[in-house]
mmCIF file of C-alpha atoms in Angstrom:
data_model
loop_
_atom_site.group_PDB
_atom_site.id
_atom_site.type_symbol
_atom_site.label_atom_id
_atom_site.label_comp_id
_atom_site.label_asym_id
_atom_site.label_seq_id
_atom_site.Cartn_x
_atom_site.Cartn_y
_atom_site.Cartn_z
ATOM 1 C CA UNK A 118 85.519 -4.991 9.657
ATOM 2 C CA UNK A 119 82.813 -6.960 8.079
ATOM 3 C CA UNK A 120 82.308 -10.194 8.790
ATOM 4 C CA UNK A 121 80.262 -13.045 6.681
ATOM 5 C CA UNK A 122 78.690 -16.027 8.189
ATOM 6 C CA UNK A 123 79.383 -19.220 6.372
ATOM 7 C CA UNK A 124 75.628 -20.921 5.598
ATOM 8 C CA UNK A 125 76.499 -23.228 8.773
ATOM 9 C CA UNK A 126 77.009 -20.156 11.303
ATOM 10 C CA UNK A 127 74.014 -19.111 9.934
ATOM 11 C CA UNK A 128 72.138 -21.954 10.626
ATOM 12 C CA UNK A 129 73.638 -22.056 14.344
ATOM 13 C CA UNK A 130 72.575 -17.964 14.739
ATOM 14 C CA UNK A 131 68.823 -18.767 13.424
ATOM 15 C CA UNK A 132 68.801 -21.128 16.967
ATOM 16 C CA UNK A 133 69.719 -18.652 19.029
ATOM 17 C CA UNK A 134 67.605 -16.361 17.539
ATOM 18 C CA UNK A 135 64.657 -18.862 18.704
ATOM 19 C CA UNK A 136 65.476 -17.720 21.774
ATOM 20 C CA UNK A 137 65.233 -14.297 21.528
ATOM 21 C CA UNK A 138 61.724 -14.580 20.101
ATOM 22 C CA UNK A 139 60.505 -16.447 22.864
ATOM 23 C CA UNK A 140 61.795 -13.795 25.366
ATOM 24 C CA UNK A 141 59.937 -11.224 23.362
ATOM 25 C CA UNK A 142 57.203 -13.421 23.313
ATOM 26 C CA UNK A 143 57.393 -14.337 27.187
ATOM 27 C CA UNK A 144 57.822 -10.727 27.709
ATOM 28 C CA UNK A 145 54.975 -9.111 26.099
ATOM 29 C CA UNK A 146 52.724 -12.267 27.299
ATOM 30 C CA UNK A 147 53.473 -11.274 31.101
ATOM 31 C CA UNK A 148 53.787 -7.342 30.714
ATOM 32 C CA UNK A 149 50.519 -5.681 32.739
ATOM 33 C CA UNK A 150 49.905 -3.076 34.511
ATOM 34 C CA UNK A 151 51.410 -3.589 37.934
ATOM 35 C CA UNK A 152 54.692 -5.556 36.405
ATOM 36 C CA UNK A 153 57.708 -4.060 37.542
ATOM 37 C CA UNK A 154 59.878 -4.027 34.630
ATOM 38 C CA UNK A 155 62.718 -6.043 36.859
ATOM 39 C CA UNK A 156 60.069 -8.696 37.086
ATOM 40 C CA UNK A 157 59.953 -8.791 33.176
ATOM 41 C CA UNK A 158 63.935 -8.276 33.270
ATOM 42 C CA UNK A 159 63.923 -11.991 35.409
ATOM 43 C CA UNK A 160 61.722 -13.715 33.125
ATOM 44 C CA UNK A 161 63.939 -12.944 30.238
ATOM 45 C CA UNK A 162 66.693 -14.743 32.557
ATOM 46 C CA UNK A 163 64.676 -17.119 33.188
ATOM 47 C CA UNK A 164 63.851 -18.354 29.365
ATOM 48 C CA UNK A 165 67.696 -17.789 29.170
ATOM 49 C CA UNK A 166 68.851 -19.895 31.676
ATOM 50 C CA UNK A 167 66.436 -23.063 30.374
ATOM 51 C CA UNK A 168 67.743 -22.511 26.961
ATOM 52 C CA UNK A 169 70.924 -22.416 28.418
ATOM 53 C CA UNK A 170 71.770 -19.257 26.610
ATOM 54 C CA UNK A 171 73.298 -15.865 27.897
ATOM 55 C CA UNK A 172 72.731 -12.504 27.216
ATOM 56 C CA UNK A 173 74.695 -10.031 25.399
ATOM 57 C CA UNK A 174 73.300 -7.126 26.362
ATOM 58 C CA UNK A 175 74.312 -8.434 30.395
ATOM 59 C CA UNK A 176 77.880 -6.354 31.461
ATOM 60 C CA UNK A 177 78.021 -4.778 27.594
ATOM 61 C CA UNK A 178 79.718 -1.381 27.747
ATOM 62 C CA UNK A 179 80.264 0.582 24.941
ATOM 63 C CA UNK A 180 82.290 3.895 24.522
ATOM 64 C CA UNK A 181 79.349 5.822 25.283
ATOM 65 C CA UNK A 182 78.357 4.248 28.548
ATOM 66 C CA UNK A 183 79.299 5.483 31.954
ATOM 67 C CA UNK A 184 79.004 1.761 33.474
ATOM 68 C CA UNK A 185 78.733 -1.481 32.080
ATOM 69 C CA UNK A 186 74.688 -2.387 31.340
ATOM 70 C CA UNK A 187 72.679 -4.404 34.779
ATOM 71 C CA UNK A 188 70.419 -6.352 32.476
ATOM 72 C CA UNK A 189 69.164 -8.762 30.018
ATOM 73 C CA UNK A 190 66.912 -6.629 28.160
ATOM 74 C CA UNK A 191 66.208 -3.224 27.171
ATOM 75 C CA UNK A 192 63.014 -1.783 28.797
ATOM 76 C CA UNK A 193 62.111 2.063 27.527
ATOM 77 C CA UNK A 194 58.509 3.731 28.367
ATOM 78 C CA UNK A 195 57.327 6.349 26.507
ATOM 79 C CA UNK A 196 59.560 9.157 25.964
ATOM 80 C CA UNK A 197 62.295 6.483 26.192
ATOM 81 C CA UNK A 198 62.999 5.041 22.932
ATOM 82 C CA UNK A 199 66.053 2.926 23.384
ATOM 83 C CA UNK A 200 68.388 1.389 25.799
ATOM 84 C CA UNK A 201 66.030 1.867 29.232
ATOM 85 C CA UNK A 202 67.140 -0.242 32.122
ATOM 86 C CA UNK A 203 64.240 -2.461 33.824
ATOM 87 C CA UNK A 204 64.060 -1.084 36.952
ATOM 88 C CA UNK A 205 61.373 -1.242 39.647
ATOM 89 C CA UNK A 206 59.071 0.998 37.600
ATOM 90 C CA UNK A 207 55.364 -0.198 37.807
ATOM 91 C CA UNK A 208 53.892 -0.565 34.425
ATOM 92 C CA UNK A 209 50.574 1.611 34.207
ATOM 93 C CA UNK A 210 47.786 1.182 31.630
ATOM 94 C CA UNK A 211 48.403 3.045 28.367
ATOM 95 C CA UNK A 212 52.396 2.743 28.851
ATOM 96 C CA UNK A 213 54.119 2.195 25.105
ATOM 97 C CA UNK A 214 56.841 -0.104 25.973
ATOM 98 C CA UNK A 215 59.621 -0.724 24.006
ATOM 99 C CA UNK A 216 61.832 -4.205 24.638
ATOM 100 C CA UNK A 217 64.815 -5.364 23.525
ATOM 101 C CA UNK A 218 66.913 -8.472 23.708
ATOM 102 C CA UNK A 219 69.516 -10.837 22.528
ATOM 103 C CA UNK A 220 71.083 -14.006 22.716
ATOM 104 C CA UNK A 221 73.542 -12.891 20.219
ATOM 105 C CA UNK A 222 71.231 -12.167 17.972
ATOM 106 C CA UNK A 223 68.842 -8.600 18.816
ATOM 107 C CA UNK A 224 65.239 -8.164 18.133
ATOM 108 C CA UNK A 225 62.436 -5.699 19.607
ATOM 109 C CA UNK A 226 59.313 -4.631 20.068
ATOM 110 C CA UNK A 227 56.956 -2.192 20.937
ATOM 111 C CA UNK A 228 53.587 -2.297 22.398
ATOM 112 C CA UNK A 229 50.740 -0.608 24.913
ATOM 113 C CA UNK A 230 50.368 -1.701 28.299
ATOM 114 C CA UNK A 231 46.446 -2.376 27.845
ATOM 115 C CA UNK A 232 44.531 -0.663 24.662
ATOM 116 C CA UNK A 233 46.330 1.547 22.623
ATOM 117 C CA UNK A 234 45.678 4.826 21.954
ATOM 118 C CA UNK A 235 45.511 6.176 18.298
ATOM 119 C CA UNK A 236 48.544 7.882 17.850
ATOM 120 C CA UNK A 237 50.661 5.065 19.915
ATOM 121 C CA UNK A 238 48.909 2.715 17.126
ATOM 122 C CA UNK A 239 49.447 4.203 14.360
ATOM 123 C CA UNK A 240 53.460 4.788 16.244
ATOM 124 C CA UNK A 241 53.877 1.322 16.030
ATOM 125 C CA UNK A 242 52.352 0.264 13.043
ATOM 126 C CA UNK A 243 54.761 2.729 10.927
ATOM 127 C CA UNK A 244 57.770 1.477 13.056
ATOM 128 C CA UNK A 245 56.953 -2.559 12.354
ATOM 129 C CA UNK A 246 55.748 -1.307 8.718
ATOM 130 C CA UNK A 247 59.471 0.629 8.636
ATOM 131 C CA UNK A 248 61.314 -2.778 9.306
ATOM 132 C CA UNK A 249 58.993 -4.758 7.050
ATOM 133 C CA UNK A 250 60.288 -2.774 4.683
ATOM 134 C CA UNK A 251 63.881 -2.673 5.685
ATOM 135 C CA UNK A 252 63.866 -6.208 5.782
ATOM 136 C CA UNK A 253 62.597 -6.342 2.027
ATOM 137 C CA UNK A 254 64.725 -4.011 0.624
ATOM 138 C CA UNK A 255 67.614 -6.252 2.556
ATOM 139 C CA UNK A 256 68.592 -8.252 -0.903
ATOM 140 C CA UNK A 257 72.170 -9.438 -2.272
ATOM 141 C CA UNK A 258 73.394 -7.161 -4.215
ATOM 142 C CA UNK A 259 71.434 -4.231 -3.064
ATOM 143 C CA UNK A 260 73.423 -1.051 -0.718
ATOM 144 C CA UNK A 261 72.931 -0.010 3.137
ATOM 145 C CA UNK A 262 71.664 2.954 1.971
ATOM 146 C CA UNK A 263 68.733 1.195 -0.040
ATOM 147 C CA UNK A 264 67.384 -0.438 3.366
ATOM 148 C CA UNK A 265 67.851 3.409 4.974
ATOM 149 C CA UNK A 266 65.752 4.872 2.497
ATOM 150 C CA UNK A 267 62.816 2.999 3.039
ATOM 151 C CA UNK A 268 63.242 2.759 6.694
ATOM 152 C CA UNK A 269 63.394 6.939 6.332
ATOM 153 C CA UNK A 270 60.806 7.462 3.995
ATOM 154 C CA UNK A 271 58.380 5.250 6.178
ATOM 155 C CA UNK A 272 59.052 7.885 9.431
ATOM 156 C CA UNK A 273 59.034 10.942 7.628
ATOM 157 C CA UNK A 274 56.019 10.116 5.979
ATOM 158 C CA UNK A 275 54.222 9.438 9.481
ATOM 159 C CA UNK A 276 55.903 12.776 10.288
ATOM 160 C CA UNK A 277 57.755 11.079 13.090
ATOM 161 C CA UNK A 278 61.578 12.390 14.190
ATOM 162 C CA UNK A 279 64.476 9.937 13.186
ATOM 163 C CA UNK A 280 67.976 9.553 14.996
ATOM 164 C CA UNK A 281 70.856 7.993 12.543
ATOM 165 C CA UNK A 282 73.289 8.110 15.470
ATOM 166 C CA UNK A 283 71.788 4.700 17.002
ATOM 167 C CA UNK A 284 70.355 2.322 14.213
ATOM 168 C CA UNK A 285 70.805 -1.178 12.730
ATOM 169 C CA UNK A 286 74.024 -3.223 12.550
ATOM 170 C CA UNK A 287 75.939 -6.068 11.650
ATOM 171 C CA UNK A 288 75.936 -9.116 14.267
ATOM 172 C CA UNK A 289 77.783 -12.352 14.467
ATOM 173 C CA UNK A 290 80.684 -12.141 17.494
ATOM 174 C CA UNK A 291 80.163 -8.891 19.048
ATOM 175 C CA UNK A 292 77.092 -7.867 19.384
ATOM 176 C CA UNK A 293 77.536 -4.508 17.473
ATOM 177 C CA UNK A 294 79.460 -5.563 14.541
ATOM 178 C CA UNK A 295 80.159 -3.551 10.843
ATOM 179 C CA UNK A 296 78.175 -1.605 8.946
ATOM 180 C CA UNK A 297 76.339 0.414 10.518
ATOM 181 C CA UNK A 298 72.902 1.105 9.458
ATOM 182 C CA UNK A 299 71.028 4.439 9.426
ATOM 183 C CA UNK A 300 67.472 4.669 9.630
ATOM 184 C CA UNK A 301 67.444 7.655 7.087
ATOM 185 C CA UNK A 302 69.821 7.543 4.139
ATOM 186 C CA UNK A 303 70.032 8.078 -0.002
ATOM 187 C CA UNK A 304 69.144 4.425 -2.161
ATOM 188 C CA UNK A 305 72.256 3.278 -4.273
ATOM 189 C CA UNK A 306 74.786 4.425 -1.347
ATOM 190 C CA UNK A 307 76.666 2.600 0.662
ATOM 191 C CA UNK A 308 78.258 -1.242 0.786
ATOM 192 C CA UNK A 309 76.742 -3.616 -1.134
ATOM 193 C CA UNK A 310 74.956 -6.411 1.035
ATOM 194 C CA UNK A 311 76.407 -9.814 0.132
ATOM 195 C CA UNK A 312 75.137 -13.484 0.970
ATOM 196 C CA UNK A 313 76.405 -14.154 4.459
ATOM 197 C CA UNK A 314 76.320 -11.152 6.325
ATOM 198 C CA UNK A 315 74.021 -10.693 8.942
ATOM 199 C CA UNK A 316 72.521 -7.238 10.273
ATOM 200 C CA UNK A 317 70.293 -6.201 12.784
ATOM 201 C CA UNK A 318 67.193 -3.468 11.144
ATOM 202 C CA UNK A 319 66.152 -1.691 13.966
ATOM 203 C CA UNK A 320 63.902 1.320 13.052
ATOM 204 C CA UNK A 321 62.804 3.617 16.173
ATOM 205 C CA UNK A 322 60.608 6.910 15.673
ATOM 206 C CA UNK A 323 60.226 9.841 17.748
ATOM 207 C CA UNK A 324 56.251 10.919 17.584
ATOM 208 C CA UNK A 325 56.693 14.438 17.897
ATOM 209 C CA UNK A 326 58.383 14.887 14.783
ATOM 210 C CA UNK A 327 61.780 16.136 16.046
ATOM 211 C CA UNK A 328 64.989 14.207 15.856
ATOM 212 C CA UNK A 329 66.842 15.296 18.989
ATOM 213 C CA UNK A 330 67.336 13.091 21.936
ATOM 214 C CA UNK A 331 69.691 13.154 24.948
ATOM 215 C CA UNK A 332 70.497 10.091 27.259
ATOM 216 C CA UNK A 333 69.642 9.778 30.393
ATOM 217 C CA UNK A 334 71.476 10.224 34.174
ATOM 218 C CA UNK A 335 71.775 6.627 33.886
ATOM 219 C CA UNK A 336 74.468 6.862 31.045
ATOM 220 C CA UNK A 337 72.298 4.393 29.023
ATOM 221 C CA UNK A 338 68.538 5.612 28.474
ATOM 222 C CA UNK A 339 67.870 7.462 25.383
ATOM 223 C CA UNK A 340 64.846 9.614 25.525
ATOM 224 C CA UNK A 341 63.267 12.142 22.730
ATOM 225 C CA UNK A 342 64.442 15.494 23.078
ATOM 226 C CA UNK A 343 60.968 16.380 23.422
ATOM 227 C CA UNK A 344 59.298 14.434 25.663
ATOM 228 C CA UNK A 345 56.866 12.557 23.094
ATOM 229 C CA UNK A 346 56.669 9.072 22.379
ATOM 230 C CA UNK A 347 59.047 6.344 21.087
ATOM 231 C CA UNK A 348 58.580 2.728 19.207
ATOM 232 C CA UNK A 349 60.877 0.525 18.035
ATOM 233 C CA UNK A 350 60.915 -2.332 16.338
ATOM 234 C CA UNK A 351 63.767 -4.844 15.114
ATOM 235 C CA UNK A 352 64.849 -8.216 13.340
ATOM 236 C CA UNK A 353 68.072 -9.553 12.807
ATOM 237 C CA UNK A 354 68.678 -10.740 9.023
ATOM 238 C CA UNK A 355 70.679 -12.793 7.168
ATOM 239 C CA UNK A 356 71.587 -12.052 3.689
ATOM 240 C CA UNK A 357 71.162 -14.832 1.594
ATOM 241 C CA UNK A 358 71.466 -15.549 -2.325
ATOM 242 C CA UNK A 359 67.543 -16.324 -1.687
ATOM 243 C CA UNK A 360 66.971 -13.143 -0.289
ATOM 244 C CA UNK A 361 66.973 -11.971 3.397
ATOM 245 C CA UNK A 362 66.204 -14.524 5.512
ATOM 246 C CA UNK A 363 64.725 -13.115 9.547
ATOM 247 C CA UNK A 364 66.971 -14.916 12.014
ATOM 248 C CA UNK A 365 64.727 -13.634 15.108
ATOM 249 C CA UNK A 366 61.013 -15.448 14.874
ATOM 250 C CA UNK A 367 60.092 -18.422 16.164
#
């Protein structure tokens, strides 16, 4: 079921989504090489706990998952694009690390461990490009599939692989609410976006080119099929009669 926000659960998500930009922010700020990614796990908890805020993404279990998720955010490392668990890994220059968080609300992001190379920056710069243009095509009255088509034209263009299993989705109570939202789709399809719902756009690309993927022993970490590269990037959104208004920046 779909669920729309009234303008003042709106205004109470765009708070919490505060939060989840200064984890990112606190995150990427202490991320070097020698970080364990636990360590960068406990520093989301910490800007948590002053905020007094808790995390979603803490004890979630899906359908899919074996065991219900140990942590506050989403760590993945190079082949892994989504869902990685911070463990005691040791970051290492030229790492591409993927986090992701909540407070409610989701965002991510996507970035080297020291200078990037080429291909991880042009990686990123078509996945943040992907949801600037999700996020634009994001307007009342417009379909799901119009935000998918940009998002998938954006990807196949950088020749990257795309997944539609695992993409962008509503938000409000759950933390994976109606519609879902693929990152490759056909414009005009789809539900019609209407003031007061809120989605998640969260566009991740495989750099080899291939779509396949296959999750880890862990029951959680998704990793390409072919051992190349992941980014991903996301913002959750509010559609407004303004136009889409990002929930998930400072």
């Amino acid at each position: 079921m779909v669920e729309i926000k009234t303008p003042g659960e709106i205004q109470a998500m765009r708070a919490s989504g505060r939060v989840v930009a200064q984890i990112l922010a606190t995150v990427r700020a202490q991320a070097a090489a020698g970080m364990r990614l636990s360590e960068l796990d406990e520093a989301a908890r910490a800007v948590l706990a002053a905020a007094g805020a808790t995390s979603p993404f803490l004890g979630y279990r899906p359908s899919f998952a074996p065991v219900p998720y140990p942590a506050a955010i989403c760590a993945s490392v190079n082949d892994a694009a989504l869902h990685g668990i911070p463990d005691r890994y040791r970051l290492v220059d030229g790492d591409l690390l993927s986090v992701d968080c909540g407070a409610v609300l989701d965002a991510a992001i996507s970035f080297t461990i020291g200078p990037p190379r080429p291909a991880d920056a042009r990686l990123i710069a078509t996945t943040e490009a992907a949801l600037r243009a999700g996020i634009a095509a994001a307007a009342p009255g417009a379909r799901i599939g119009d935000i998918s088509a940009v998002i998938g034209a954006a990807g196949r263009a950088g020749g990257y692989g795309i997944c539609t299993d695992f993409g962008g989705h509503g938000v409000g109570r759950a933390m994976h609410e109606d519609p879902h939202i693929p990152n490759e789709g056909r414009a005009g399809r789809g539900p019609r976006l209407t003031p007061g719902l809120v989605i998640a756009i969260e566009p991740w690309f495989l750099a080899g080119g291939q779509d396949s993927y296959y999750i880890d022993d862990d029951g959680w970490t998704i990793r390409s099929g072919d051992g190349s590269r992941a980014a991903h990037a996301e913002h959750t959104v509010a559609i407004t009669a303004d136009g889409p208004q990002v929930l998930t920046t400072p």
